[in-house]
Amino acid sequence: MPELPEVETTCRGLSPLLTQTTISCVRVRQPRLRWMVPEGLATLLPGATIIGVTRRAKYLLLDTDRGTVIVHLGMSGSLRLVPEAMAPGTHDHVDLVLQTGHCLRFRDPRRFGAILWTDQAPWQHPLLSALGPEPLGAEFNGQWLYQKAGARSTAVKSFIMDSHVVVGLGNIYANEALFAAGIHPARAANRISLQRYRGLASAIKQVLNEAIVAGGTTLRDFADGTGRPGYFQHRLRVYKRNGGACVQCGILLRQRTIAQRSTFFCVHCQR
DNA sequence: CAACGGACCTGCCTGC
DNA sequence: TGCAGGCAGGTCCGTT
């Protein structure tokens, strides 16, 4: 589910609801996520106050006065604010119960997500320290992509999904951004000019910004922190549209696998 | 170093 | 109707 726009949507939805609330207890029903949920959470967090909710890459950071809860939604995770008494479902693995009578509920059927803790600056955490730039920041541009591509012969689609190059792009938005930039997803990263990388960088920014405005993409069950779905799925131009007509030239869109991920593109508009 | 495949999980859909 | 197989929004890690 969650690429950068979905995580950002969750972040923006939850931030005003969680900021300045105090955690009363932690309920862990299933600690076995991608990594074990730290046992210490249940003793550390009661009494802690949430200072703010921010995002780095696809990680949500719940900043408290004692440290930071780092949340990753994996493939199927979601975070919702619900009444404390609401009965949990099968895959509702963790609750942060608040003094307001609500709880922040982490659901994740596939358990590829994670809940971690750090009392250091979160960007120093091993999972965050080596990440590339935020795609919506000024330091991410065509020059950066061109320089990072160097001699790499990997497909440009895998290249822009590499979190050391730029964060936040998953399979949906990598496909969409390459279509918007007119670049074939299988083209070797080192065979793209600086000029075309400038176009790609701005396409990435534009696609992500549009998706954030639309509240993200809801394919199956994504909802933001308050339960609202996203609407960007109606604006997808290539993702899962194989066999359909290209919105620009009308020929049939193709699908193939690149780096073990389904890839959708127009052979006429993308070179 | 870079590229690739495997691993981790469950649910849903298709086709036999 | 049942079941096997393939596929899904992520990303770390070990092996070439």
XYZ file of C-alpha atoms (C1' of nucleotides) in Angstrom:
303
model
C 0.000 0.000 0.000
C 2.130 2.748 1.210
C 4.542 4.723 -0.854
C 5.530 8.255 0.031
C 2.153 9.909 -0.753
C 0.245 7.414 1.394
C 2.668 7.798 4.299
C 2.572 11.581 3.944
C -1.238 11.498 3.881
C -1.253 9.379 7.040
C 1.224 11.746 8.649
C -0.789 14.878 7.844
C -3.998 13.267 9.021
C -2.597 12.060 12.313
C -0.383 14.978 13.237
C -3.080 17.358 14.514
C -4.878 14.512 16.282
C -1.842 13.140 18.099
C 0.223 16.205 18.868
C 0.208 16.997 22.588
C -1.584 13.789 23.509
C -0.252 11.492 26.212
C 0.101 7.739 25.884
C -1.531 5.770 28.682
C -0.561 2.227 27.675
C 0.691 0.019 24.887
C -0.967 -3.201 23.808
C 1.062 -5.570 21.670
C -0.976 -8.515 20.414
C 1.546 -9.673 17.806
C 5.180 -8.553 18.301
C 6.496 -10.451 15.289
C 6.542 -7.864 12.531
C 9.451 -7.448 10.137
C 11.484 -6.947 13.270
C 10.278 -7.714 16.802
C 8.366 -4.866 18.394
C 10.699 -3.747 21.222
C 9.524 -5.152 24.550
C 10.541 -1.931 26.244
C 7.768 0.040 24.524
C 5.212 -1.119 27.061
C 7.234 0.261 29.960
C 8.795 3.283 28.222
C 5.754 4.824 26.590
C 3.047 5.120 29.284
C 3.131 8.726 30.420
C 5.049 9.912 27.346
C 3.626 12.846 25.417
C 3.648 12.955 21.607
C 5.345 16.147 20.489
C 4.754 15.776 16.776
C 4.338 13.396 13.857
C 6.728 13.622 10.923
C 7.857 11.534 7.965
C 11.266 10.526 6.609
C 11.167 8.417 3.443
C 8.361 5.904 4.103
C 8.922 5.981 7.851
C 6.493 7.739 10.176
C 8.158 9.248 13.213
C 6.123 9.710 16.379
C 8.263 12.117 18.301
C 7.710 11.967 22.073
C 9.334 13.646 25.036
C 11.248 10.411 25.719
C 12.324 9.362 22.242
C 10.869 8.429 18.884
C 8.587 5.615 17.764
C 9.598 4.703 14.199
C 6.777 3.131 12.169
C 7.017 1.541 8.725
C 3.820 0.349 7.043
C 5.492 -2.238 4.801
C 3.210 -3.514 2.030
C -0.078 -3.811 3.860
C 0.182 -1.686 6.991
C -2.069 1.114 8.144
C -2.317 3.342 11.168
C -5.707 4.531 12.340
C -7.022 6.495 15.263
C -10.004 4.599 16.664
C -12.030 4.588 19.904
C -10.092 2.721 22.548
C -12.905 0.255 23.136
C -13.271 -0.766 19.503
C -12.661 -4.500 19.199
C -9.414 -5.268 17.347
C -9.418 -7.305 14.143
C -7.204 -10.279 13.340
C -4.333 -8.183 12.029
C -4.524 -5.288 14.475
C -1.155 -5.999 16.037
C -0.355 -2.967 18.173
C -2.342 -0.224 19.958
C -0.918 2.937 21.456
C -3.691 3.846 23.871
C -4.059 7.574 24.484
C -5.448 9.433 27.463
C -8.073 10.897 25.133
C -9.982 7.603 25.007
C -8.746 6.834 21.511
C -5.972 4.571 20.421
C -3.573 4.583 17.538
C -4.030 1.163 15.974
C -1.412 -0.510 13.770
C -2.864 -3.070 11.368
C -0.687 -5.083 9.010
C -1.900 -8.398 7.518
C 1.401 -9.276 5.841
C 3.580 -8.110 8.740
C 6.225 -6.571 6.490
C 5.901 -3.387 8.516
C 7.833 -2.419 11.617
C 7.563 -0.542 14.884
C 10.890 0.484 16.399
C 12.135 2.775 19.101
C 15.067 5.129 19.447
C 16.051 7.618 22.133
C 18.656 9.140 19.820
C 18.023 11.518 16.941
C 15.916 9.341 14.606
C 17.958 10.120 11.482
C 20.912 8.445 13.198
C 19.023 5.162 13.372
C 20.707 2.523 11.151
C 17.602 2.227 8.976
C 17.471 5.966 8.350
C 21.090 7.075 8.357
C 22.026 5.925 4.847
C 18.869 7.039 3.042
C 19.024 9.242 -0.036
C 17.353 12.660 -0.289
C 13.652 13.393 -0.048
C 12.242 13.650 -3.589
C 10.278 16.809 -2.746
C 13.296 18.626 -1.319
C 15.442 21.108 -3.213
C 18.570 18.939 -2.986
C 16.895 16.339 -5.173
C 17.140 17.354 -8.822
C 18.318 16.163 -12.222
C 21.934 16.885 -11.430
C 21.746 14.593 -8.387
C 20.254 11.731 -10.402
C 22.756 12.163 -13.202
C 25.670 12.134 -10.812
C 24.358 9.130 -8.837
C 23.778 7.177 -12.061
C 27.477 7.335 -12.817
C 28.360 4.091 -14.595
C 25.423 2.097 -13.273
C 23.917 -0.087 -15.947
C 20.817 -1.075 -13.981
C 17.367 -0.252 -15.358
C 16.361 3.311 -14.551
C 13.213 2.027 -12.849
C 15.226 0.019 -10.300
C 17.606 2.961 -10.001
C 14.902 5.414 -8.891
C 13.435 2.796 -6.531
C 16.801 2.487 -4.775
C 16.441 4.306 -1.447
C 20.114 5.287 -1.515
C 19.394 7.279 -4.681
C 16.077 8.868 -3.677
C 13.470 7.764 -1.146
C 9.745 7.329 -1.355
C 9.207 5.844 -4.814
C 7.588 2.430 -4.851
C 6.232 0.456 -7.756
C 3.222 2.659 -8.496
C 4.937 6.032 -8.560
C 8.124 4.811 -10.251
C 5.964 3.600 -13.152
C 3.939 6.822 -13.220
C 6.948 9.137 -13.023
C 8.763 7.363 -15.871
C 5.679 7.676 -18.050
C 5.353 11.364 -17.193
C 9.022 11.858 -18.113
C 8.777 9.817 -21.323
C 11.574 7.474 -20.281
C 11.472 3.734 -20.920
C 11.684 1.910 -17.564
C 14.269 -0.586 -18.815
C 16.676 2.055 -20.120
C 20.079 1.786 -18.443
C 20.597 4.468 -15.787
C 23.942 5.444 -17.304
C 22.403 6.048 -20.733
C 20.250 9.013 -19.788
C 21.365 12.601 -20.349
C 21.467 15.297 -17.693
C 18.688 17.065 -19.550
C 16.422 14.010 -19.398
C 17.252 13.474 -15.716
C 16.114 17.045 -15.091
C 12.809 16.088 -16.679
C 12.613 12.929 -14.613
C 13.306 14.724 -11.337
C 10.542 17.228 -12.002
C 8.165 14.447 -13.122
C 8.808 12.631 -9.834
C 8.051 15.786 -7.847
C 4.925 16.484 -9.838
C 3.500 12.967 -9.627
C 4.152 12.714 -5.881
C 2.677 16.154 -5.210
C -0.458 15.355 -7.193
C -0.846 12.066 -5.344
C -0.486 13.782 -1.964
C -3.155 16.328 -2.909
C -5.431 13.412 -3.900
C -4.837 11.754 -0.528
C -2.754 8.892 -1.949
C -3.735 5.800 -3.925
C -6.262 3.320 -2.540
C -5.943 0.035 -4.438
C -7.439 -2.340 -1.935
C -7.699 -0.904 1.509
C -5.499 2.109 2.092
C -7.032 4.713 4.371
C -5.454 7.658 6.135
C -5.270 8.060 9.907
C -8.932 8.991 10.074
C -10.207 6.249 7.769
C -10.516 8.239 4.556
C -9.407 6.560 1.310
C -7.217 8.205 -1.317
C -8.329 9.115 -4.827
C -5.175 9.000 -6.932
C -6.047 5.539 -8.295
C -8.379 7.330 -10.726
C -5.463 9.325 -12.070
C -2.993 6.516 -12.679
C -1.859 6.673 -16.292
C 0.043 3.384 -16.639
C 0.069 1.405 -13.386
C -2.001 -1.777 -13.878
C -3.383 -0.357 -17.141
C -1.686 -2.917 -19.398
C -3.926 -3.727 -22.325
C -5.549 -0.307 -22.023
C -4.902 2.660 -24.298
C -2.093 5.122 -23.676
C -3.654 8.439 -22.609
C -1.202 10.282 -24.853
C -0.990 8.286 -28.075
C -3.683 5.632 -27.815
C -1.588 2.511 -28.437
C -1.881 -0.428 -26.054
C 0.133 -0.203 -22.865
C 2.549 -3.042 -22.167
C 3.555 -4.889 -19.068
C 6.786 -6.696 -18.287
C 8.820 -7.595 -15.246
C 11.832 -5.512 -14.315
C 13.793 -6.399 -11.193
C 10.995 -8.743 -10.101
C 8.394 -5.989 -10.144
C 5.509 -5.518 -12.577
C 6.276 -2.658 -14.903
C 3.806 -0.764 -17.074
C 4.710 1.536 -19.946
C 4.011 2.846 -23.433
C 6.553 1.765 -26.044
C 5.744 4.792 -28.182
C 5.822 7.541 -25.554
C 8.668 6.130 -23.460
C 12.121 5.690 -24.950
C 31.014 -1.737 -5.714
C 26.855 -3.281 -8.349
C 23.353 -6.623 -9.690
C 20.434 -10.267 -8.644
C 17.577 -13.576 -6.206
C 15.640 -15.007 -1.980
C 13.434 -14.139 2.175
C 9.844 -12.464 5.177
C 3.946 -12.892 5.529
C -1.248 -13.131 4.420
C -5.114 -12.493 1.353
C -7.234 -12.388 -2.949
C -8.027 -13.763 -7.576
C -7.795 -16.990 -11.462
C -8.122 -21.259 -13.582
C -8.492 -26.162 -13.468
C -17.008 -26.003 -4.284
C -12.053 -26.857 -3.526
C -7.461 -26.299 -4.221
C -3.011 -24.964 -6.362
C -0.582 -21.301 -8.158
C 0.437 -16.635 -8.995
C 0.351 -12.071 -7.609
C 0.356 -7.816 -4.421
C 1.666 -0.989 -2.440
C 8.595 -2.959 0.623
C 13.278 -3.603 1.467
C 16.983 -6.061 3.807
C 20.499 -9.464 3.199
C 23.447 -12.917 1.220
C 25.556 -14.480 -2.957
C 27.665 -13.790 -7.403
